[in-house]
Short mmCIF file of C-alpha atoms in Angstrom, two decimals:
data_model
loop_
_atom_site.label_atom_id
_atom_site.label_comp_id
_atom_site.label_asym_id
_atom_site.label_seq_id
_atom_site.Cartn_x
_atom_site.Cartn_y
_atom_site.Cartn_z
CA UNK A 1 -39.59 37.90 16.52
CA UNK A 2 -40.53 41.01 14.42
CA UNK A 3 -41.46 44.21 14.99
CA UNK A 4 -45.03 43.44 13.87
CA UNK A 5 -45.48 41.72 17.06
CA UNK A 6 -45.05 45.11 18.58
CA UNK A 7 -47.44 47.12 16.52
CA UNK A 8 -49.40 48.16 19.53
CA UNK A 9 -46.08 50.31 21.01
CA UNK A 10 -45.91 53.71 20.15
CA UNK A 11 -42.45 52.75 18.20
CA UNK A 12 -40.11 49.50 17.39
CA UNK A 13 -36.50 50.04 17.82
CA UNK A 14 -34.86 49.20 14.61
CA UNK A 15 -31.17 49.95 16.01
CA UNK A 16 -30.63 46.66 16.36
CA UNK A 17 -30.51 43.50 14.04
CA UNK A 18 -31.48 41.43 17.54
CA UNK A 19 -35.02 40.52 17.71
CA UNK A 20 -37.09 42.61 20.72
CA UNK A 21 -36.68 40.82 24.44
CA UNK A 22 -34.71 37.97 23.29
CA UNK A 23 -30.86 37.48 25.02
CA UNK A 24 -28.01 37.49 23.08
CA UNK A 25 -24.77 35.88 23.86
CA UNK A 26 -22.49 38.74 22.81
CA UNK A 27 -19.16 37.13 24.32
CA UNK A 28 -16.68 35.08 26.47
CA UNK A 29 -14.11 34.98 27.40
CA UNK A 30 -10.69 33.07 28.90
CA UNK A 31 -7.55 34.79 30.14
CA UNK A 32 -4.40 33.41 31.81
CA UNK A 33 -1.24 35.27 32.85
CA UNK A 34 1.69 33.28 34.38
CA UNK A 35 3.87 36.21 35.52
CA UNK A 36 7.77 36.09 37.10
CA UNK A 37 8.75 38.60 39.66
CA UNK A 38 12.65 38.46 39.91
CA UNK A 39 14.54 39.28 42.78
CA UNK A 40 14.87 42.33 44.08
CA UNK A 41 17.73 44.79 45.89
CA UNK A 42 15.95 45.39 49.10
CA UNK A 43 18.29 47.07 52.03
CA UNK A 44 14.99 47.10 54.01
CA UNK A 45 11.26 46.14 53.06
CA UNK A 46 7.40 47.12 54.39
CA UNK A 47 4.57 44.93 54.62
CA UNK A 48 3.33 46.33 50.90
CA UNK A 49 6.74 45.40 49.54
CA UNK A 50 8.02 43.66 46.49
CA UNK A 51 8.68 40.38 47.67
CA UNK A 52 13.05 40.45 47.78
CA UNK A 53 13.71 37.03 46.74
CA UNK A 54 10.92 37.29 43.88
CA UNK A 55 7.57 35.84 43.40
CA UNK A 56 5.69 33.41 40.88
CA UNK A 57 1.79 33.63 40.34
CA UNK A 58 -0.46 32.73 38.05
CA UNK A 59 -4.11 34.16 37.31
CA UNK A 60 -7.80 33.62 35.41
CA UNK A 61 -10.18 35.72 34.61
CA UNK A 62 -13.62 34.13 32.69
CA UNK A 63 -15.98 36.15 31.35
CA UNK A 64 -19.84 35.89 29.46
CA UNK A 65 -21.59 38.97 28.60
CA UNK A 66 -25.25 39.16 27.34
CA UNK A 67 -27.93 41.90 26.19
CA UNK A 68 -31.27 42.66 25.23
CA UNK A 69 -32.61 44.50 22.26
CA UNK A 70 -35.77 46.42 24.07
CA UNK A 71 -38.00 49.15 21.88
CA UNK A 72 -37.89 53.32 21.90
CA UNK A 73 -33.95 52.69 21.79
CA UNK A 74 -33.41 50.94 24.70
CA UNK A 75 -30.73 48.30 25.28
CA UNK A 76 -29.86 45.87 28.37
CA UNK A 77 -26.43 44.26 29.40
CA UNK A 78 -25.95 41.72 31.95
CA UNK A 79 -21.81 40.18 32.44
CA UNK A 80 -21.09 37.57 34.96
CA UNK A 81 -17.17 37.11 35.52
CA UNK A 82 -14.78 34.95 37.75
CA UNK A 83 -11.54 35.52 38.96
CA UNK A 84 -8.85 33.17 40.14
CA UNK A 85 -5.24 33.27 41.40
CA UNK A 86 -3.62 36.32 41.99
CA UNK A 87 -0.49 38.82 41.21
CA UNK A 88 3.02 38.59 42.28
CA UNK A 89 3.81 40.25 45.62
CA UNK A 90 0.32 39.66 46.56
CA UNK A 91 -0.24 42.38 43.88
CA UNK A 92 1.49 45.62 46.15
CA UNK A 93 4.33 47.46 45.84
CA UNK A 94 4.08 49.70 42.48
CA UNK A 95 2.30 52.84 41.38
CA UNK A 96 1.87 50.73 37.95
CA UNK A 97 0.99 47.02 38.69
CA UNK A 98 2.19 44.75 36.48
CA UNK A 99 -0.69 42.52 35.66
CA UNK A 100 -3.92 44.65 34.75
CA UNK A 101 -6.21 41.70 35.45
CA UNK A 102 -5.45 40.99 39.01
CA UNK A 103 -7.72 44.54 39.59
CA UNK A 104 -10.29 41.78 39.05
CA UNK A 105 -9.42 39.83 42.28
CA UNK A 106 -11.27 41.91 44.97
CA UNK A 107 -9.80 41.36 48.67
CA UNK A 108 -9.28 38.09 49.75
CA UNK A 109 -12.66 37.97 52.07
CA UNK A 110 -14.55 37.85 48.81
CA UNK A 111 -14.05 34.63 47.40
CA UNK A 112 -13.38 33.29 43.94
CA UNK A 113 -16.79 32.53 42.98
CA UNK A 114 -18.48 34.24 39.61
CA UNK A 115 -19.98 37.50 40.43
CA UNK A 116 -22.10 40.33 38.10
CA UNK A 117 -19.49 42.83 36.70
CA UNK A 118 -22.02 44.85 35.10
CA UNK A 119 -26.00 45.32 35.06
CA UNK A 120 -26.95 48.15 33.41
CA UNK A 121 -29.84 50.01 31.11
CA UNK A 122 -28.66 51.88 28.09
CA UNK A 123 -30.65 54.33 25.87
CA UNK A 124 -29.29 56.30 22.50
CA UNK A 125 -31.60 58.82 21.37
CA UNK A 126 -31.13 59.69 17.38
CA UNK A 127 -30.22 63.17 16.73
CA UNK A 128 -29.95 62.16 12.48
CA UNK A 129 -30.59 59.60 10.03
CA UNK A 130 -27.02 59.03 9.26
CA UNK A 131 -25.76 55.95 10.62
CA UNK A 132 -23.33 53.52 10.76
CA UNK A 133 -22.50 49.56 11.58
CA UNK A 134 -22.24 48.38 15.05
CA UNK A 135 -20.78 45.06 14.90
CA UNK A 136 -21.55 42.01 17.51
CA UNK A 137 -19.07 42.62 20.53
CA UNK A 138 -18.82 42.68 24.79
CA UNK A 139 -21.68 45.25 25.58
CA UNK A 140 -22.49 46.01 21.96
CA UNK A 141 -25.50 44.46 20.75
CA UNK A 142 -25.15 44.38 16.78
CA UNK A 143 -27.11 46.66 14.26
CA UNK A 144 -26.92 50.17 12.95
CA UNK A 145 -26.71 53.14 15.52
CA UNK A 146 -27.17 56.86 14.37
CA UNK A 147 -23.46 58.69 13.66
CA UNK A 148 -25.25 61.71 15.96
CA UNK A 149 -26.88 60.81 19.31
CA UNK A 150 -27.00 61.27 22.74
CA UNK A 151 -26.50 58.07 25.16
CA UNK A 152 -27.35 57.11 28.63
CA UNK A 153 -26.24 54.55 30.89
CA UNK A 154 -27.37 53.66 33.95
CA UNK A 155 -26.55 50.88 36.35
CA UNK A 156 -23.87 48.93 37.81
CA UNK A 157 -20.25 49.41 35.46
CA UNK A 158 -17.04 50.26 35.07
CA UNK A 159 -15.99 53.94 34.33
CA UNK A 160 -13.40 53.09 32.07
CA UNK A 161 -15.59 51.26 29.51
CA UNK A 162 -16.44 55.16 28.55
CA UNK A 163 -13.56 57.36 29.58
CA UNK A 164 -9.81 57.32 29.21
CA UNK A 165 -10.15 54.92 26.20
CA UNK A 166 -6.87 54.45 23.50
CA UNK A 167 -7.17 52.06 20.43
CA UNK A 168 -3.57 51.21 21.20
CA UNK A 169 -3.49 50.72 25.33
CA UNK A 170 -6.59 49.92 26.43
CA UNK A 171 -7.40 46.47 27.22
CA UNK A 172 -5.01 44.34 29.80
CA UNK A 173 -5.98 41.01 28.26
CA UNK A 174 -4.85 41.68 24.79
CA UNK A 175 -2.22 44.68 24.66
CA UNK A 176 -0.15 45.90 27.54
CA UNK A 177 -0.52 44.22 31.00
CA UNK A 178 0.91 47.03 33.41
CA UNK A 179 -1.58 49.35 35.08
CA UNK A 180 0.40 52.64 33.43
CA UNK A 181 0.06 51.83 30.19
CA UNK A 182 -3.62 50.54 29.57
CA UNK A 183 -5.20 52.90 31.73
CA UNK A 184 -4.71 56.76 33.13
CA UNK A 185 -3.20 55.36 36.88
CA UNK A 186 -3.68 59.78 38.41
CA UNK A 187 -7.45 58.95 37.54
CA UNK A 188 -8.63 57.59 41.43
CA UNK A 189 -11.98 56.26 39.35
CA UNK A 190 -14.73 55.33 41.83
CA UNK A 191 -15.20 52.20 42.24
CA UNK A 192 -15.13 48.58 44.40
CA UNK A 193 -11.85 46.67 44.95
CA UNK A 194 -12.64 44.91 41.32
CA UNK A 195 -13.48 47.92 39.48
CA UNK A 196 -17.42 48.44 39.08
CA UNK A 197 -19.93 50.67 40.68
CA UNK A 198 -22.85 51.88 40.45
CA UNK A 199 -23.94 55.34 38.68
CA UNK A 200 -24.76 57.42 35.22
CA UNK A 201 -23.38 58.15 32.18
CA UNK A 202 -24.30 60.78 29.81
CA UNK A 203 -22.67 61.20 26.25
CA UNK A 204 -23.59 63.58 23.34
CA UNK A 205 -22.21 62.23 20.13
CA UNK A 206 -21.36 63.85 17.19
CA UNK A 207 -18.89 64.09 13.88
CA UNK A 208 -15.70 65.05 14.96
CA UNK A 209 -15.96 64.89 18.63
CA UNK A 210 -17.81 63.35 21.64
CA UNK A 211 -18.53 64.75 25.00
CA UNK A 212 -19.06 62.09 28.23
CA UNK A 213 -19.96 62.94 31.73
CA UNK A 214 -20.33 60.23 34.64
CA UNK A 215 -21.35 60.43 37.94
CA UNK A 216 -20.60 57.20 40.23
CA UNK A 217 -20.30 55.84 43.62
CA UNK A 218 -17.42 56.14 45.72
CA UNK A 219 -16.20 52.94 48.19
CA UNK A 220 -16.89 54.02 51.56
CA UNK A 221 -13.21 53.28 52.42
CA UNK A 222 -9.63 53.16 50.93
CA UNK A 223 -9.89 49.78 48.56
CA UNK A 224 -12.96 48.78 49.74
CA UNK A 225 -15.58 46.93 48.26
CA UNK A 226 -18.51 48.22 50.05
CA UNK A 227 -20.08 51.46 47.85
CA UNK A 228 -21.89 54.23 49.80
CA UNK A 229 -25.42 54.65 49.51
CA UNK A 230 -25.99 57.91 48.10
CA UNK A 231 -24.50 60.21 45.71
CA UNK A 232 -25.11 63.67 47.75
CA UNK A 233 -23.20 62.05 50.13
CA UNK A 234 -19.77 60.67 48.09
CA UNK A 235 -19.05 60.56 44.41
CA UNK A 236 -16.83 60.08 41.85
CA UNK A 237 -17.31 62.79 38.75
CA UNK A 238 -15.33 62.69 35.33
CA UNK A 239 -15.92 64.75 32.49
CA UNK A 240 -14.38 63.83 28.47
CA UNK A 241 -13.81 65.87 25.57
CA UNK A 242 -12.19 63.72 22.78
CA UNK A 243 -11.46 65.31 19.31
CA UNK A 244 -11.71 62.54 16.26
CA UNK A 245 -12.47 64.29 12.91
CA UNK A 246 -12.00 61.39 11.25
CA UNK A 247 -13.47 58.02 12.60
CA UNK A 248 -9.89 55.85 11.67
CA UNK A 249 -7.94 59.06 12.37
CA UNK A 250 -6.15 60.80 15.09
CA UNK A 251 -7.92 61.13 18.74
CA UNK A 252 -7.13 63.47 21.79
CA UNK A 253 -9.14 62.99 24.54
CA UNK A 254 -9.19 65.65 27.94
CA UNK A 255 -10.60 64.17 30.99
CA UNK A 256 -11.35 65.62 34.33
CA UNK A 257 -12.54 64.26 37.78
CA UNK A 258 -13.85 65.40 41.33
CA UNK A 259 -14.18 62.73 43.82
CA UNK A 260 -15.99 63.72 47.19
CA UNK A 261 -15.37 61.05 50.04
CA UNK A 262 -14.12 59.77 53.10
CA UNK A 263 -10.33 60.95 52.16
CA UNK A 264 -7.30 61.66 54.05
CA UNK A 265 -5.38 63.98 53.68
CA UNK A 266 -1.25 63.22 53.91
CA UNK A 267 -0.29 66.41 55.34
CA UNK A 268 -2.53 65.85 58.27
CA UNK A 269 -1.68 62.74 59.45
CA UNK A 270 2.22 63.95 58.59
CA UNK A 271 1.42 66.46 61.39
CA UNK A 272 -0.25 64.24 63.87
CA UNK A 273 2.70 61.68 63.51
CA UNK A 274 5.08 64.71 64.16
CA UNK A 275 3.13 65.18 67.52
CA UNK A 276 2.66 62.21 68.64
CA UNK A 277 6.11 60.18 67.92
CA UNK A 278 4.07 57.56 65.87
CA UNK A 279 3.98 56.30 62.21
CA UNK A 280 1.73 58.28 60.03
CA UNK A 281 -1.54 57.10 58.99
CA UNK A 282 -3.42 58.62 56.22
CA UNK A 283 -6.90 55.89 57.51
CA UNK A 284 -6.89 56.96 60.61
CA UNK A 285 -7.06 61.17 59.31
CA UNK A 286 -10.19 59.84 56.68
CA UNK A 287 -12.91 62.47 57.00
CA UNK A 288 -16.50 63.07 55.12
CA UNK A 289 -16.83 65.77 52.13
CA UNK A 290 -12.96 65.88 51.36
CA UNK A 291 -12.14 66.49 47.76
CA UNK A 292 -9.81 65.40 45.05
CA UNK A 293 -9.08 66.07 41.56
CA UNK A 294 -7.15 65.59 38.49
CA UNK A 295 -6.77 65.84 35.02
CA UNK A 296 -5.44 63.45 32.20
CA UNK A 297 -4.83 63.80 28.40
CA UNK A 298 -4.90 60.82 26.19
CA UNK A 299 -3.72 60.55 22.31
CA UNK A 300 -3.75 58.07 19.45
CA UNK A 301 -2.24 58.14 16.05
CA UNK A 302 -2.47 55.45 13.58
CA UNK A 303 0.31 55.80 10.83
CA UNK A 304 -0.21 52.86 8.90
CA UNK A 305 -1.68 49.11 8.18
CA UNK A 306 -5.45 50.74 8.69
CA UNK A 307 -4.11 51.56 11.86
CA UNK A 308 -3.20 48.58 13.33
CA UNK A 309 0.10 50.15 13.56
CA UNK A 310 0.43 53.42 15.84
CA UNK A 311 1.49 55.31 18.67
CA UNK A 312 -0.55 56.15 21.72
CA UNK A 313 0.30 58.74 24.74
CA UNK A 314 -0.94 59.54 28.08
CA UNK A 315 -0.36 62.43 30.68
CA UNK A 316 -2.06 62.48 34.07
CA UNK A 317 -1.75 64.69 36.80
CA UNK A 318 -3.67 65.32 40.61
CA UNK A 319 -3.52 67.42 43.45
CA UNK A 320 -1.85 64.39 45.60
CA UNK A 321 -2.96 66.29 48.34
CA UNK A 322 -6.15 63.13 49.35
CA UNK A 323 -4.73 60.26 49.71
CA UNK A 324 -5.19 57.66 46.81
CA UNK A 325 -8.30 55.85 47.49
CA UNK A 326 -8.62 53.33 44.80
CA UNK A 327 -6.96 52.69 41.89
CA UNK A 328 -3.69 53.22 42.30
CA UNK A 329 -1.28 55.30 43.81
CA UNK A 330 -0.05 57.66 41.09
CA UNK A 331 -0.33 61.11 41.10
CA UNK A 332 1.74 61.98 38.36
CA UNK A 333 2.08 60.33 34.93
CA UNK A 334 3.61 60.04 31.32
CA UNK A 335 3.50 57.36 29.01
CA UNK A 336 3.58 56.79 25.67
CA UNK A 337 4.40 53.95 22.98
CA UNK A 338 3.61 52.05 19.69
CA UNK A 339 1.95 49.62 18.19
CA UNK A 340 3.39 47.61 15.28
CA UNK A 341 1.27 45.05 12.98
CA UNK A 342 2.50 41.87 12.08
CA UNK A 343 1.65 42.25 8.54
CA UNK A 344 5.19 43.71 7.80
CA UNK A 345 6.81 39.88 8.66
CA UNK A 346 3.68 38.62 7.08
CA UNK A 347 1.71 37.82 10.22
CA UNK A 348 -1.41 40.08 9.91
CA UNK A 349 -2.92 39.30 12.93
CA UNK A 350 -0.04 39.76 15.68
CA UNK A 351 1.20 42.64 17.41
CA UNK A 352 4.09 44.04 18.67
CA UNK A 353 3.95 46.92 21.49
CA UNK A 354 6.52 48.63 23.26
CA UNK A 355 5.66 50.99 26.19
CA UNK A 356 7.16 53.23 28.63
CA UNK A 357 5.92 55.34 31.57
CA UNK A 358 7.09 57.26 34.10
CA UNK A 359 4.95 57.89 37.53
CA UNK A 360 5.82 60.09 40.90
CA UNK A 361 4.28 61.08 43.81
CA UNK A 362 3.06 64.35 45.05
CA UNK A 363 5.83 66.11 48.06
CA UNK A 364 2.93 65.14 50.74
CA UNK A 365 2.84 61.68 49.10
CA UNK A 366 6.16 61.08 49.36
CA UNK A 367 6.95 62.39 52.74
CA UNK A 368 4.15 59.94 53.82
CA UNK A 369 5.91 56.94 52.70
CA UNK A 370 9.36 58.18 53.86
CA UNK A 371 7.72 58.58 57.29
CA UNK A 372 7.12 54.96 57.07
CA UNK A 373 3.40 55.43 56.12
CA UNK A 374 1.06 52.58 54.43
CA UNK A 375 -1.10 53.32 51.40
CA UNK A 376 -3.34 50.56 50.35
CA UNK A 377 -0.69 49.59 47.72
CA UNK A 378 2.85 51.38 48.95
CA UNK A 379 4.40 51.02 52.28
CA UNK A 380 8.04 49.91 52.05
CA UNK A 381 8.90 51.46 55.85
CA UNK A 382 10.79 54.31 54.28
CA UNK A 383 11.41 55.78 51.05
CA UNK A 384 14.39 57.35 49.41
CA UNK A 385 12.24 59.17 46.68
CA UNK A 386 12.46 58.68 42.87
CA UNK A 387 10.31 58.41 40.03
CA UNK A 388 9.10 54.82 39.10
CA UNK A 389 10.35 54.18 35.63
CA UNK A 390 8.35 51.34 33.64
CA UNK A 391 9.36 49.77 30.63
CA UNK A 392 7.23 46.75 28.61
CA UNK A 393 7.20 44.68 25.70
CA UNK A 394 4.75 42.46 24.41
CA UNK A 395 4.11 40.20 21.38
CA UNK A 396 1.07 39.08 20.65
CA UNK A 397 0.94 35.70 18.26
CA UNK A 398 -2.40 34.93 16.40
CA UNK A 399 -2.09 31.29 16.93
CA UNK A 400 -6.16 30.08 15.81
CA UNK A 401 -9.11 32.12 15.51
CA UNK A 402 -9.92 33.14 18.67
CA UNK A 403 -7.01 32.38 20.84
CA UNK A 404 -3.75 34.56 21.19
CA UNK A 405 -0.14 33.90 22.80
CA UNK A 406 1.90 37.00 24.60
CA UNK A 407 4.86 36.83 25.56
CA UNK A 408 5.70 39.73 27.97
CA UNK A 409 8.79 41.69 29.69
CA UNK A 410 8.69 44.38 32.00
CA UNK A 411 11.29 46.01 33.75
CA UNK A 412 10.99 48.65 36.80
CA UNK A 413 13.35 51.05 38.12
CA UNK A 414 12.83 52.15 41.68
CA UNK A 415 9.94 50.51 42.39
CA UNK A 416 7.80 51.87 44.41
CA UNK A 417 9.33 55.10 43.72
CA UNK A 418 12.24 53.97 46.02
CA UNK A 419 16.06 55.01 45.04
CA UNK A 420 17.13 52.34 47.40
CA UNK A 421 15.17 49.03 46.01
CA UNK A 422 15.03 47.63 42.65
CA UNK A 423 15.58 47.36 39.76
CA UNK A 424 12.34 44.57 39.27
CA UNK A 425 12.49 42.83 35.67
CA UNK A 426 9.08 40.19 35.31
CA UNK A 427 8.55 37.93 32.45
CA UNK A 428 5.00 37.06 32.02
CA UNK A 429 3.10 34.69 29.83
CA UNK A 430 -0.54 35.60 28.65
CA UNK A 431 -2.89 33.43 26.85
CA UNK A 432 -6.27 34.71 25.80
CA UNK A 433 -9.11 32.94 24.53
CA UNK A 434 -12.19 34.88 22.74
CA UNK A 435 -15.58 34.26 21.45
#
């Protein structure tokens, strides 16, 4: 279809290479993880426990993802995903999870049929002729897209498809698998119990750096899949500064969020347990118009093999005075690791990544737990406090076009951030098919 066919609009969009109002299949794709819990030293254990004498499970995630060329700049993405299976220890008892897809698998009450992961309206408005190639990819239709522009999204998404992004950690099905080391885990993003909401996203582009602000809607309780209705009433905020001056080259990226809620806050129901003689919980203290907030740092460096080989760092921190409401339950974090191409034992397209993070909880936090508190992922029945110490390694073997192998080891010291249980070691085996 060409643009003559639109003659009688005002202007054609010629960002794209995709004719006007026809769909394009952009992507699908196939993941499985088989993952290995071993057992675990556990003098006592809670009902959000890793599972003592270990755990198998096995998960699948599908995916297809379409969009829409539209005129004055406009663009339209539709993704319909399934999810099937689930993590080891029903996926509970870490700050940093150890298989990034099981975020995917909702509560049980919601099924394992496909469901719409995104649905959303994009616009980029040109700010120079200057441009550069966008190639065919998940929610990227293919074309040429001006170097300078703003960009707004609007719709149902996921906040980290635009913030807290890292060349080297950033996607579960193809590079690290544990929650600390693909994403920011102090960042409580707003969203449902698989990770999308609804909201805006607002983004002025330009050489050298980018800044991103989002707006999105919180879950109207602790992991819960049901968003609230209005923004003025509950929201999750984030606002990104990243620093590129070179396109290939270095990145830092500073990101900060406000969430406004239905929060808890620990102290609180520590006091009302202290009254009362009972077990503190932070659900029962959740109140409207509570705040939290944080603030993360992100860095990548490529060093060599057109950077495919690098290193990558994260530091997160929040006020860990609100309880954790969605993600996970983190309130402090530093990680950091490489990358290493396989063109060095002459296999171009593999990987090799190493990670390591460490996570801890805020003194409220932690008092909480040792209390014999539940979070919506912690709850051992008491806590003898320590940080949780994560280490992973991960090679990922080319085998076809299309399809990659991973072999994957993690090992966890006081998980849970518990002295008294642990050490967990998992051995996971991810295959990943992609179109």
């Amino acid at each position: 279809m060409s643009c003559l066919l639109f003659a009688v609009l005002p202007q054609c969009s010629h960002a794209d290479d995709a004719p006007l109002f026809i769909p394009q299949w952009l992507g699908a794709q196939y993941t499985f993880v088989d993952q290995n819990q071993s057992r675990v030293h556990s003098p006592y254990a809670g009902p959000l426990s890793l599972k003592p004498d270990g755990s198998t499970a096995r998960s699948h995630t599908f995916g297809a993802y379409f969009g829409i060329a539209l005129p004055w700049h406009f663009q339209y993405y539709w993704d319909v995903e399934m999810f099937k299976g689930e993590g080891v220890s029903n996926a509970t008892g870490l700050g940093g999870l150890t298989n990034g897809d099981i975020i995917r698998s909702g509560v049980a009450s919601l099924g394992k049929r496909p469901y719409v992961a995104r649905n959303y309206l994009r616009w980029v408005l040109p700010l120079g002729d200057e441009t550069n190639e966008v190639e065919r990819g998940q929610d990227q239709l293919p074309g040429h897209e001006a170097i300078k522009h703003i960009e707004v999204k609007i719709g149902l998404m996921a906040a980290n498809d635009d913030f807290d992004k890292n060349r080297y950690a950033n996607a579960t099905r193809t590079q690290f698998m544990n929650w600390s080391l693909w994403n920011n885990t102090t960042w409580d993003f707003a969203s449902d119990t698989r990770g999308y909401t609804d909201g805006v996203m607002i983004g002025w582009m330009m050489k050298g750096w980018t800044l991103r602000y989002g707006i999105y809607r919180m879950p109207v309780e602790a992991n819960g899949q049901a968003l609230v209705k209005s923004l003025s009433a509950s929201s999750g905020q984030q606002l990104e500064l990243t620093l590129q001056p070179k396109p290939d080259g270095w990145a830092l990226r500073f990101l900060g969020y406000y969430n406004k809620g239905n929060l808890g806050i620990y102290q609180q129901a520590i006091e009302i347990a202290q009254l009362t003689g009972q077990v503190p919980d932070i659900h029962a203290d959740d109140a409207p118009d509570r705040h939290k907030f944080g603030f993360g740092i992100n860095g990548e460096l490529p060093v060599a093999d057109n950077g495919d080989t690098g290193f990558f760092m994260r530091a997160g921190w929040n006020d860990g005075h609100t309880e954790s409401f969605i993600f996970a339950e983190v309130d402090r974090l530093l990680s950091g690791g490489f990358q290493l191409s396989g063109a060095h034992w002459q296999r171009s397209d593999d990987r090799l990544g190493v990670g390591i993070a460490i996570e801890g909880l805020s003194r409220d936090h932690a008092q909480y737990l040792q209390m014999g508190g539940d979070g919506f992922l912690l709850g051992d029945g008491g806590l003898r406090y320590g940080p949780e110490q994560i280490a992973e390694v991960y090679y990922s073997i080319a085998v076809i076009n299309h399809l990659t192998i991973s072999p994957d080891l993690q090992f966890i010291r006081n998980p849970g951030y518990n002295r008294d249980r642990g050490p967990a070691r998992f051995a996971g085996l991810r295959a990943h098919v992609q179109f």
